[in-house]
Coordinates of C-alpha atoms in Angstrom, one line a residue:
M30 CA 53.2 -20.6 -5.9
N31 CA 56.5 -22.9 -6.6
G32 CA 57.7 -24.3 -10.3
T33 CA 56.5 -27.7 -9.8
P34 CA 54.5 -28.8 -13.2
A35 CA 51.3 -28.9 -13.6
P36 CA 49.0 -32.0 -12.9
P37 CA 46.9 -33.6 -15.8
A38 CA 44.5 -31.9 -17.3
R39 CA 41.1 -32.2 -16.6
T40 CA 37.7 -31.2 -17.3
A41 CA 37.3 -27.5 -16.1
R42 CA 35.1 -27.0 -12.8
P43 CA 31.5 -25.0 -14.9
A44 CA 30.5 -24.0 -11.8
P45 CA 29.4 -20.0 -10.7
D46 CA 32.2 -20.9 -7.4
L47 CA 34.9 -20.6 -10.1
W48 CA 36.2 -17.1 -9.5
E49 CA 36.3 -18.0 -6.0
E50 CA 38.2 -21.5 -6.3
L51 CA 40.8 -19.0 -8.0
V52 CA 41.3 -16.6 -5.0
T53 CA 41.4 -19.5 -2.6
T54 CA 44.2 -21.4 -4.6
A55 CA 46.4 -17.6 -5.1
L56 CA 46.0 -17.3 -1.7
L57 CA 47.0 -20.8 -0.4
G58 CA 50.0 -21.5 -3.2
T59 CA 49.4 -24.3 -6.0
E60 CA 51.9 -26.0 -3.9
R61 CA 48.8 -26.9 -1.5
R62 CA 45.5 -26.6 -3.2
T63 CA 45.6 -27.7 -7.5
P64 CA 43.9 -24.8 -9.8
P65 CA 40.7 -25.9 -10.6
V66 CA 41.6 -25.7 -14.5
S67 CA 45.0 -26.4 -16.2
A68 CA 46.3 -27.5 -19.4
P69 CA 49.5 -29.9 -20.4
G70 CA 52.5 -28.5 -20.5
R71 CA 51.5 -25.8 -18.1
E72 CA 53.3 -24.8 -15.1
A73 CA 50.7 -24.6 -11.9
P74 CA 51.3 -21.1 -11.6
A75 CA 51.3 -19.9 -14.6
A76 CA 48.2 -22.1 -15.8
L77 CA 46.4 -20.5 -12.5
L78 CA 47.1 -16.8 -14.2
D79 CA 46.1 -17.8 -17.2
A80 CA 42.5 -19.0 -16.2
A81 CA 42.2 -15.7 -14.1
A82 CA 43.2 -13.8 -17.0
E83 CA 40.2 -15.9 -18.8
A84 CA 37.6 -15.1 -15.8
T85 CA 38.8 -11.3 -15.6
V86 CA 37.4 -10.7 -19.1
R87 CA 34.5 -13.6 -19.1
R88 CA 33.2 -11.1 -16.0
R89 CA 34.0 -7.8 -17.2
A90 CA 32.2 -9.2 -20.5
G91 CA 28.8 -10.2 -18.4
L92 CA 29.4 -13.5 -19.7
R93 CA 29.4 -17.0 -18.1
P94 CA 31.6 -19.9 -19.2
A95 CA 29.5 -22.4 -20.5
S96 CA 28.3 -25.2 -18.8
V97 CA 25.0 -26.7 -20.0
P98 CA 23.9 -26.6 -24.1
A99 CA 22.4 -23.6 -25.3
A100 CA 18.5 -22.6 -23.5
R101 CA 15.8 -23.4 -26.1
R102 CA 15.2 -19.4 -27.4
P103 CA 11.8 -17.8 -25.2
E104 CA 8.7 -17.4 -26.7
P105 CA 7.4 -14.3 -28.9
A106 CA 6.7 -12.0 -26.5
P107 CA 2.8 -11.3 -26.3
E108 CA 0.3 -9.3 -28.2
D109 CA -0.8 -6.6 -26.0
P110 CA -3.9 -5.4 -27.9
R111 CA -4.1 -1.7 -25.9
P112 CA -4.2 1.2 -27.9
A113 CA -0.9 2.8 -28.1
L114 CA 0.3 5.8 -26.3
P115 CA 0.6 9.0 -28.5
A116 CA 3.8 10.5 -29.2
A117 CA 3.8 13.2 -26.8
A118 CA 2.7 11.1 -24.3
A119 CA 5.7 8.4 -25.1
R120 CA 8.0 10.8 -24.8
R121 CA 6.9 12.5 -21.5
L122 CA 6.9 9.1 -20.0
A123 CA 11.0 8.8 -21.3
T124 CA 11.7 12.0 -19.3
L125 CA 10.0 11.0 -16.4
L126 CA 11.7 8.0 -15.7
A127 CA 15.2 8.6 -16.6
D128 CA 14.8 11.7 -13.9
R129 CA 16.7 10.4 -10.8
P130 CA 15.9 12.0 -7.6
G131 CA 19.1 14.3 -6.7
A132 CA 21.9 13.1 -3.9
G133 CA 21.6 16.4 -2.9
V134 CA 19.9 18.2 0.1
G135 CA 18.9 21.7 0.2
R136 CA 16.8 23.8 -2.2
R137 CA 14.8 22.4 -4.2
G138 CA 14.9 25.0 -7.4
T139 CA 11.7 25.8 -9.0
A140 CA 11.9 22.6 -11.0
P141 CA 8.7 20.1 -10.8
D142 CA 10.3 16.9 -9.2
L143 CA 9.5 14.5 -12.1
M144 CA 9.5 11.2 -10.4
E145 CA 7.1 12.5 -8.3
L146 CA 4.7 12.8 -11.1
L147 CA 5.3 9.7 -12.2
P148 CA 3.1 7.8 -10.0
Q149 CA 0.0 9.7 -11.5
W150 CA 0.8 9.8 -15.2
L151 CA 0.5 6.0 -14.6
A152 CA -2.5 6.1 -13.1
T153 CA -3.7 8.3 -16.0
A154 CA -2.4 6.2 -18.6
N155 CA -4.4 3.1 -17.0
A156 CA -7.1 5.2 -17.0
H157 CA -7.0 5.4 -20.9
G158 CA -6.1 1.7 -20.9
Y159 CA -3.4 2.4 -22.8
A160 CA -0.4 0.2 -23.4
A161 CA 3.0 0.6 -22.5
P162 CA 5.8 1.0 -25.3
A163 CA 7.5 -1.3 -25.6
H164 CA 11.1 -0.2 -26.0
L165 CA 10.5 1.9 -22.1
L166 CA 9.8 -2.0 -20.4
P167 CA 13.0 -2.0 -18.8
A168 CA 13.4 1.5 -17.4
L169 CA 9.6 0.8 -16.3
L170 CA 10.0 -2.3 -14.1
D171 CA 13.0 -0.8 -13.1
A172 CA 11.4 2.2 -12.0
A173 CA 9.0 0.2 -10.3
R174 CA 11.4 -2.5 -8.5
G175 CA 13.0 0.7 -6.5
R176 CA 9.6 2.1 -5.7
T177 CA 7.1 -0.4 -3.9
D178 CA 4.3 2.2 -4.4
L179 CA 4.8 2.3 -8.0
R180 CA 4.5 -1.2 -8.4
P181 CA 0.4 -2.4 -9.1
A182 CA -0.3 0.8 -11.3
A183 CA 3.5 0.2 -13.7
L184 CA 2.7 -3.3 -14.0
R185 CA -1.0 -3.2 -14.6
F186 CA 0.5 -0.3 -17.8
A187 CA 3.2 -2.8 -18.9
G188 CA 0.7 -5.4 -19.2
P189 CA 1.4 -8.9 -20.7
R190 CA 4.5 -8.5 -22.6
G191 CA 6.2 -6.4 -18.7
L192 CA 5.6 -10.0 -17.2
W193 CA 7.1 -12.1 -19.9
L194 CA 10.1 -9.4 -20.4
A195 CA 10.2 -9.8 -16.3
R196 CA 10.4 -13.7 -16.7
L197 CA 13.9 -13.2 -19.0
N198 CA 15.8 -11.1 -15.4
P199 CA 16.0 -12.0 -12.0
D200 CA 16.2 -8.3 -10.8
W201 CA 12.7 -8.4 -12.2
R202 CA 11.5 -11.1 -10.3
F203 CA 9.1 -8.7 -8.1
A204 CA 6.4 -8.6 -11.1
L205 CA 5.8 -12.1 -11.0
R206 CA 5.3 -12.4 -7.3
A207 CA 2.8 -8.8 -7.2
T208 CA 0.9 -9.9 -10.5
P209 CA -1.4 -13.0 -9.8
G210 CA -0.8 -15.8 -11.9
G211 CA 2.7 -13.9 -12.9
G212 CA 4.9 -17.3 -12.0
S213 CA 2.5 -19.6 -14.2
G214 CA -0.3 -19.4 -15.5
L215 CA -3.3 -19.4 -13.9
P216 CA -6.6 -22.0 -15.1
A217 CA -8.9 -20.3 -17.4
S218 CA -12.6 -19.3 -16.2
G219 CA -14.9 -22.3 -15.6
D220 CA -11.8 -24.8 -15.3
A221 CA -12.2 -26.3 -12.3
E222 CA -10.4 -29.3 -12.9
G223 CA -7.4 -27.3 -13.2
A224 CA -7.8 -25.2 -10.7
A225 CA -8.3 -28.3 -8.2
R226 CA -5.0 -29.5 -9.5
L227 CA -3.0 -25.7 -9.3
W228 CA -4.4 -26.0 -5.7
R229 CA -3.7 -29.3 -5.2
E230 CA 0.2 -29.4 -6.7
G231 CA 0.9 -25.6 -6.6
L232 CA 3.6 -23.5 -4.5
F233 CA 2.6 -21.3 -2.1
A234 CA 2.7 -18.5 -3.9
E235 CA 0.6 -19.5 -6.5
R236 CA -2.2 -21.0 -4.7
V237 CA -2.5 -18.1 -3.2
A238 CA -2.8 -15.9 -6.7
L239 CA -5.7 -18.7 -7.9
L240 CA -7.6 -18.2 -4.8
S241 CA -7.0 -14.3 -5.0
A242 CA -8.5 -14.3 -8.5
L243 CA -10.9 -16.8 -8.1
R244 CA -12.6 -15.2 -5.3
A245 CA -12.9 -12.2 -7.3
R246 CA -15.2 -14.0 -10.1
D247 CA -16.3 -16.0 -8.2
P248 CA -16.2 -16.1 -4.3
R249 CA -18.2 -19.4 -3.5
A250 CA -15.8 -21.1 -5.5
A251 CA -13.3 -19.8 -4.0
R252 CA -14.2 -20.6 -0.8
E253 CA -15.1 -24.1 -1.3
L254 CA -11.8 -24.7 -2.8
L255 CA -10.4 -23.5 0.9
A256 CA -12.9 -25.5 2.8
S257 CA -11.2 -28.3 0.9
T258 CA -8.1 -29.0 2.0
W259 CA -8.2 -26.2 5.2
A260 CA -8.0 -29.2 7.9
T261 CA -4.4 -29.9 6.4
E262 CA -2.9 -27.0 5.7
R263 CA -0.3 -25.2 8.0
A264 CA -1.4 -22.6 10.3
E265 CA 0.6 -19.8 8.8
D266 CA -1.2 -20.3 5.4
R267 CA -4.6 -20.4 6.6
L268 CA -4.3 -17.6 7.9
M269 CA -3.2 -15.9 4.4
F270 CA -6.1 -18.0 2.7
L271 CA -8.1 -16.7 5.0
D272 CA -7.4 -13.1 4.5
S273 CA -8.4 -13.2 0.8
L274 CA -11.8 -13.7 1.7
R275 CA -12.0 -9.4 2.9
A276 CA -12.5 -9.5 -0.9
G277 CA -16.6 -10.3 -1.7
L278 CA -16.7 -10.9 2.1
G279 CA -20.9 -11.5 2.2
P280 CA -23.5 -13.0 4.7
D281 CA -22.7 -16.2 2.6
D282 CA -19.0 -16.9 4.0
E283 CA -20.6 -17.1 7.6
P284 CA -20.8 -21.0 8.1
F285 CA -17.3 -21.5 7.2
L286 CA -16.2 -18.3 9.4
E287 CA -17.7 -19.8 12.2
L288 CA -15.9 -23.2 11.7
A289 CA -12.8 -21.1 11.6
L290 CA -13.9 -19.7 15.2
A291 CA -12.9 -23.2 16.9
D292 CA -8.9 -23.5 14.8
R293 CA -6.5 -24.1 16.7
S294 CA -4.5 -20.7 15.8
R295 CA -5.1 -17.5 17.4
N296 CA -4.6 -15.5 14.7
V297 CA -6.6 -17.7 12.3
R298 CA -9.2 -17.4 15.1
A299 CA -9.0 -13.9 15.3
T300 CA -9.3 -12.7 11.6
A301 CA -12.1 -14.9 11.8
A302 CA -13.8 -12.8 14.4
E303 CA -12.9 -10.1 12.8
L304 CA -14.5 -10.7 9.8
L305 CA -17.7 -11.6 10.7
S306 CA -17.5 -8.8 12.9
A307 CA -17.9 -6.7 9.8
L308 CA -21.2 -8.9 8.8
P309 CA -23.7 -6.8 11.2
G310 CA -26.4 -9.4 10.4
S311 CA -24.0 -12.7 11.8
A312 CA -24.6 -14.5 14.7
L313 CA -20.6 -13.5 16.5
A314 CA -22.0 -9.5 16.1
A315 CA -25.0 -10.9 17.5
R316 CA -23.6 -12.2 20.9
M317 CA -21.3 -9.5 20.5
A318 CA -23.9 -6.9 20.2
V319 CA -25.2 -8.4 23.5
R320 CA -22.0 -8.6 25.8
A321 CA -21.7 -5.3 24.6
G322 CA -25.0 -3.9 25.5
S323 CA -24.2 -5.4 29.0
C324 CA -21.9 -3.6 29.6
V325 CA -23.4 -0.2 28.7
A326 CA -26.3 1.6 29.6
V327 CA -27.9 5.3 30.0
D328 CA -28.6 6.3 33.9
H329 CA -31.1 9.0 34.8
T330 CA -30.4 9.3 38.6
F331 CA -27.1 12.0 37.8
G332 CA -29.8 14.7 36.8
T333 CA -28.3 14.5 33.1
P334 CA -29.0 11.6 31.0
T335 CA -25.3 10.2 31.7
L336 CA -23.5 6.7 29.8
V337 CA -22.2 4.4 32.8
V338 CA -20.0 1.3 31.7
E339 CA -19.6 -1.4 33.6
A340 CA -16.5 -3.6 31.9
P341 CA -16.6 -7.8 32.0
H342 CA -14.7 -9.0 34.9
E343 CA -13.4 -11.7 33.6
C344 CA -12.7 -13.0 29.7
D345 CA -14.2 -16.8 29.6
A346 CA -13.9 -19.6 26.8
A347 CA -16.9 -18.1 24.6
M348 CA -15.7 -14.9 24.8
E349 CA -12.0 -16.2 23.7
R350 CA -13.7 -18.3 20.6
D351 CA -15.3 -15.4 19.5
G352 CA -12.1 -14.1 19.1
V353 CA -11.5 -11.6 22.2
V354 CA -7.8 -12.2 23.3
A355 CA -7.5 -12.3 26.8
K356 CA -4.4 -11.2 27.6
A357 CA -3.8 -7.8 27.6
P358 CA -0.6 -5.8 26.1
A359 CA 1.7 -4.2 28.8
G360 CA 0.5 -0.9 30.8
R361 CA -3.6 -2.0 29.5
G362 CA -5.8 -2.9 31.7
E363 CA -7.8 -6.2 31.4
R364 CA -11.2 -4.8 31.8
S365 CA -10.6 -2.0 30.1
W366 CA -9.1 -4.2 27.0
W367 CA -12.1 -7.2 27.1
L368 CA -14.6 -3.8 27.4
G369 CA -13.3 -2.6 23.4
Q370 CA -13.3 -5.2 22.1
L371 CA -16.5 -6.3 22.6
V372 CA -17.0 -2.5 21.5
E373 CA -15.1 -2.8 18.5
A374 CA -17.2 -6.1 17.4
A375 CA -20.8 -5.2 18.1
P376 CA -22.5 -3.5 15.0
L377 CA -23.3 -0.3 15.7
G378 CA -26.8 -0.3 14.7
A379 CA -28.1 -2.0 18.1
W380 CA -27.0 1.0 19.9
P381 CA -29.7 3.3 19.7
G382 CA -32.3 0.0 20.6
R383 CA -29.6 -0.3 23.7
L384 CA -29.8 3.5 24.7
G385 CA -33.5 4.9 24.4
G386 CA -33.6 5.3 20.7
R387 CA -31.1 8.3 20.7
T388 CA -29.2 8.8 17.2
P389 CA -24.9 8.2 17.0
D390 CA -24.8 12.4 17.3
Q391 CA -27.3 12.2 21.1
I392 CA -25.5 9.1 22.3
V393 CA -21.9 10.4 21.7
A394 CA -22.6 14.0 23.4
L395 CA -24.0 11.7 26.2
P396 CA -21.5 12.5 29.0
V397 CA -19.4 9.3 30.3
A398 CA -19.3 8.0 34.1
D399 CA -15.8 7.5 35.5
D400 CA -13.5 8.3 33.2
W401 CA -15.1 5.4 30.8
Q402 CA -15.2 8.1 27.4
S403 CA -12.3 7.8 26.5
E404 CA -12.0 4.3 25.6
L405 CA -16.0 3.5 25.2
H406 CA -15.1 6.2 22.4
A407 CA -12.0 4.7 20.9
A408 CA -14.1 1.2 20.2
W409 CA -16.8 2.7 18.5
C410 CA -14.1 5.0 16.0
R411 CA -12.5 0.9 15.5
A412 CA -16.4 -0.1 15.2
A413 CA -17.1 2.7 12.3
V414 CA -13.9 2.2 10.7
R415 CA -14.7 -1.4 10.8
Q416 CA -18.3 -1.7 9.6
R417 CA -18.2 1.5 7.5
D418 CA -20.2 3.9 9.2
A419 CA -20.5 7.4 8.0
A420 CA -23.2 8.0 10.5
W421 CA -21.1 6.9 13.3
A422 CA -17.9 8.4 11.4
R423 CA -19.4 11.8 11.7
A424 CA -20.8 11.7 14.6
L425 CA -17.6 10.9 16.5
L426 CA -15.6 13.1 14.2
G427 CA -17.1 16.2 15.6
P428 CA -17.3 19.9 14.0
P429 CA -13.8 20.3 12.7
S430 CA -14.1 23.5 14.4
A431 CA -14.5 22.0 17.7
P432 CA -11.8 22.7 20.4
E433 CA -8.4 20.9 19.3
A434 CA -10.0 19.6 16.0
G435 CA -11.1 16.6 17.9
G436 CA -14.7 14.6 18.2
P437 CA -14.8 13.2 21.4
G438 CA -14.0 9.9 20.3
A439 CA -11.0 11.1 17.7
V440 CA -8.4 9.9 20.2
S441 CA -5.6 10.7 16.7
L442 CA -5.0 12.2 13.8
A443 CA -4.3 8.5 12.8
E444 CA -7.9 7.8 14.0
R445 CA -9.4 10.9 12.5
A446 CA -8.0 10.2 9.0
K447 CA -9.4 6.6 9.1
L448 CA -12.7 8.0 10.0
L449 CA -13.0 10.2 7.5
A450 CA -12.6 7.8 4.9
T451 CA -15.8 6.2 5.6
L452 CA -16.8 9.5 4.0
E453 CA -18.0 10.2 0.5
D454 CA -15.6 12.5 -1.1
G455 CA -16.9 16.1 -1.7
E456 CA -18.0 15.8 2.5
R457 CA -14.3 14.7 3.4
A458 CA -12.9 17.4 1.6
E459 CA -15.5 19.9 3.2
W460 CA -14.5 18.5 7.1
V461 CA -10.2 19.0 5.8
A462 CA -10.6 22.2 4.4
G463 CA -12.8 23.0 7.5
F464 CA -10.2 21.9 10.0
I465 CA -7.5 23.9 8.4
A466 CA -9.1 27.4 7.9
A467 CA -9.6 26.5 12.2
H468 CA -6.2 25.1 13.8
G469 CA -4.2 25.1 10.3
L470 CA -1.8 22.7 8.4
S471 CA 0.2 21.8 11.9
E472 CA -1.7 18.6 11.9
A473 CA -3.7 18.3 8.1
F474 CA -0.9 16.3 6.5
Q475 CA -2.5 12.8 7.6
L476 CA -5.9 14.5 6.9
L477 CA -4.8 15.6 3.4
G478 CA -3.6 12.3 2.5
V479 CA -7.3 10.2 2.5
C480 CA -8.7 13.4 0.0
A481 CA -9.1 12.8 -3.4
V482 CA -7.5 13.9 -6.3
P483 CA -7.1 16.4 -7.4
W484 CA -8.3 18.4 -4.0
A485 CA -12.1 19.6 -4.8
A486 CA -12.0 23.8 -5.1
P487 CA -12.8 24.5 -1.1
L488 CA -10.1 21.7 0.1
G489 CA -7.7 23.5 -2.3
R490 CA -8.6 27.6 -1.1
A491 CA -7.6 26.1 1.6
V492 CA -4.3 24.8 1.9
V493 CA -3.4 27.4 -0.7
D494 CA -4.7 30.1 1.8
A495 CA -3.0 28.5 4.9
L496 CA 0.1 28.4 3.3
N497 CA 0.2 32.1 2.1
I498 CA -0.7 32.7 6.1
A499 CA 2.3 31.1 6.5
R500 CA 4.4 32.8 4.1
D501 CA 3.4 36.1 5.4
A502 CA 4.2 35.0 9.1
G503 CA 7.9 35.0 8.3
S504 CA 9.3 31.3 9.0
Y505 CA 10.8 28.9 6.4
P506 CA 8.4 27.2 3.7
W507 CA 9.9 24.2 4.5
S508 CA 8.3 23.7 7.8
F509 CA 5.0 23.2 5.2
S510 CA 7.2 20.5 2.8
G511 CA 4.9 17.8 3.3
V512 CA 1.9 20.1 2.6
M513 CA 3.5 21.7 -0.2
G514 CA 4.4 18.0 -1.7
L515 CA 1.1 17.2 -1.1
A516 CA -0.4 20.5 -3.2
E517 CA 2.4 20.0 -6.2
R518 CA 0.2 16.3 -6.8
C519 CA -2.9 16.9 -5.5
L520 CA -4.5 20.7 -6.2
D521 CA -6.5 21.0 -9.3
P522 CA -4.4 22.2 -12.3
A523 CA -6.9 24.6 -12.6
E524 CA -5.8 26.6 -10.2
A525 CA -2.5 27.7 -11.1
G526 CA -4.0 30.8 -12.7
R527 CA -5.1 31.8 -8.9
L528 CA -1.6 31.0 -7.6
D529 CA 0.5 34.0 -9.9
A530 CA 0.2 36.5 -7.3
L531 CA 2.1 34.7 -4.6
L532 CA 5.1 34.6 -7.3
A533 CA 6.4 38.1 -6.1
V534 CA 8.9 37.9 -3.3
P535 CA 7.1 39.6 0.1
D536 CA 7.7 42.1 2.0
E537 CA 9.6 40.5 5.4
P538 CA 8.7 41.9 8.7
E539 CA 10.9 42.8 11.1
D540 CA 10.9 39.6 13.3
A541 CA 10.6 37.3 9.8
S542 CA 13.7 34.7 8.9
P543 CA 16.0 36.0 7.3
G544 CA 15.8 35.1 3.4
A545 CA 12.1 33.3 4.1
G546 CA 10.3 35.4 1.7
G547 CA 13.0 34.5 -1.2
Y548 CA 12.2 30.6 -0.1
W549 CA 8.7 30.9 0.0
A550 CA 8.6 32.9 -3.9
E551 CA 10.7 29.7 -5.1
A552 CA 8.8 27.2 -3.5
F553 CA 5.0 28.5 -5.2
Q554 CA 7.0 28.8 -8.9
R555 CA 7.4 25.5 -8.2
L556 CA 4.4 24.6 -7.0
V557 CA 2.4 26.7 -10.4
T558 CA 5.5 25.6 -12.7
T559 CA 4.2 21.3 -11.3
L560 CA 1.0 22.2 -12.1
R561 CA 1.1 23.8 -15.6
L562 CA 3.4 20.5 -16.0
R563 CA 0.4 18.0 -15.0
A564 CA -2.3 20.1 -17.3
V565 CA -0.1 19.2 -20.1
M566 CA 0.4 15.9 -18.9
T567 CA -3.0 15.7 -18.8
E568 CA -3.5 17.0 -22.4
E569 CA -0.9 14.7 -24.0
L570 CA -2.4 11.2 -22.5
A571 CA -6.2 12.4 -24.2
A572 CA -4.9 13.1 -27.3
R573 CA -5.5 10.4 -29.8
P574 CA -6.9 10.0 -33.4
P575 CA -10.2 11.4 -34.9
G576 CA -12.5 7.9 -34.1
E577 CA -10.1 5.7 -32.1
T578 CA -11.4 5.1 -28.5
T579 CA -9.8 4.0 -25.8
Q580 CA -10.4 1.0 -23.3
A581 CA -11.6 4.4 -20.9
S582 CA -13.7 6.0 -23.2
A583 CA -15.7 2.9 -23.7
Q584 CA -15.8 1.9 -20.0
G585 CA -15.7 4.7 -18.3
S586 CA -13.0 5.6 -16.2
P587 CA -12.5 5.1 -12.7
P588 CA -12.6 7.3 -10.1
A589 CA -9.2 9.2 -9.0
P590 CA -7.6 7.7 -6.0
P591 CA -7.0 9.6 -2.5
C592 CA -3.8 11.1 -2.9
G593 CA -2.4 8.7 0.1
S594 CA -2.2 5.7 -2.0
P595 CA -0.2 4.1 -3.9
A596 CA -1.6 5.4 -6.9
G597 CA -2.7 8.9 -5.8
Q598 CA 0.8 9.7 -4.4
A599 CA 1.1 12.0 -7.3

């Protein structure tokens, strides 16, 4: 800087880069760069320092220099017609939102993890149909901003006022993206002209939201809207739009999906084929049944009926059109790759007729020649999941007490979890309980994640008994921290009384890990405390003035989500 006089005054630059310009001028010197703001009679260095001081005050005060006329005052927040939270439940929500996970690691102590209880609290509040307290909306949106698993339940609970508030703070823009119509209002039901205009002129996110909302209430109208511009859409947009047809997928969608099989994008063709294969009565499913059936047969020359497999020798154009990917992944044989895709897409109901009228259990029990069993059964597993076929899922899972707890086609724990998801809640819980009883908890975490909350009594008992056995063995409880955390969120609170006997520090065997007994007592104390807190939370949310009914009591509460889903992780 030097003592040269400041140049004539000029209008201050209002851009948000003012601070950067001041810093740049200070670094270069006012002799080489004129300060972005100045005043008559002031030397350039002094003017620069004055401007920097003023900008510093503004930055610390959280203000920006006014450069445009003041914005119009926002419209008042919309009314939320849902009933207000009971007072005790509102206080509980404030406590849950104020809790933050500790920065340290190590012993957790006996206090419940309140942040892990928030998803369950939100799910229960939504089931009752309550409105979020206005003064807690900022904290609720902040919590949802930091945890994506909270967002669906948190935004539903926040309601129209939450969206109104999110439009005023850039930090909460996720709420507008995550909520259909959050960025702008969707046309009302029956407003075909408004829907068509938004579809033609809207931004991509608005069009996706429109298609999803329309598909939920009128699948045919959504499909026709998509078909009206299908040929002119970009490939990546066609893929996203096509995925929206999963909701309400039915036979009426088949003609449109058949046309999509000829799409120039391989990903679009593959998605269309996947959707068609989920319709067992579709023409594509019939074509796949013929192809897959020609590859698998029963051979009686082995003494025992045996499945023999003759995998395809080529992937022709017709197979590719129906969604079969010709190029196999690295390390995978082409013929087995093609076979797996054909069997996965073929309707499972066609196999009994092809294989001598046998049931799924009898088919899965047949030996398979030439080491094709794992490939064939894995493809049947994927088909059972895609087609939601419980009979085939049972056959492929096998009994939970089977060696290694793997049915013939269950090649991984993740695949078993997917098969279990096709079963009813009670049957699913019973199978996982049998798995734990036979094989312990070391491999049960993924399976527990698909069980409905709260856990059924047999499953809860199996988990607690397995934890008790692990404690008696003298191992440390953090070896089972994942299962213990699930138990805190998913075990029926009514089980708390049965756990009191586990709170004492057990006698440690000679070969036990030092101090493990104390850690186990602490872990069980935290489990009991958490279960009792969950029971209190449920009572607080159920309390309401006499004669008042909630939305859920009038319409019926939705079933509890599985423990592994976002809302069910509490």
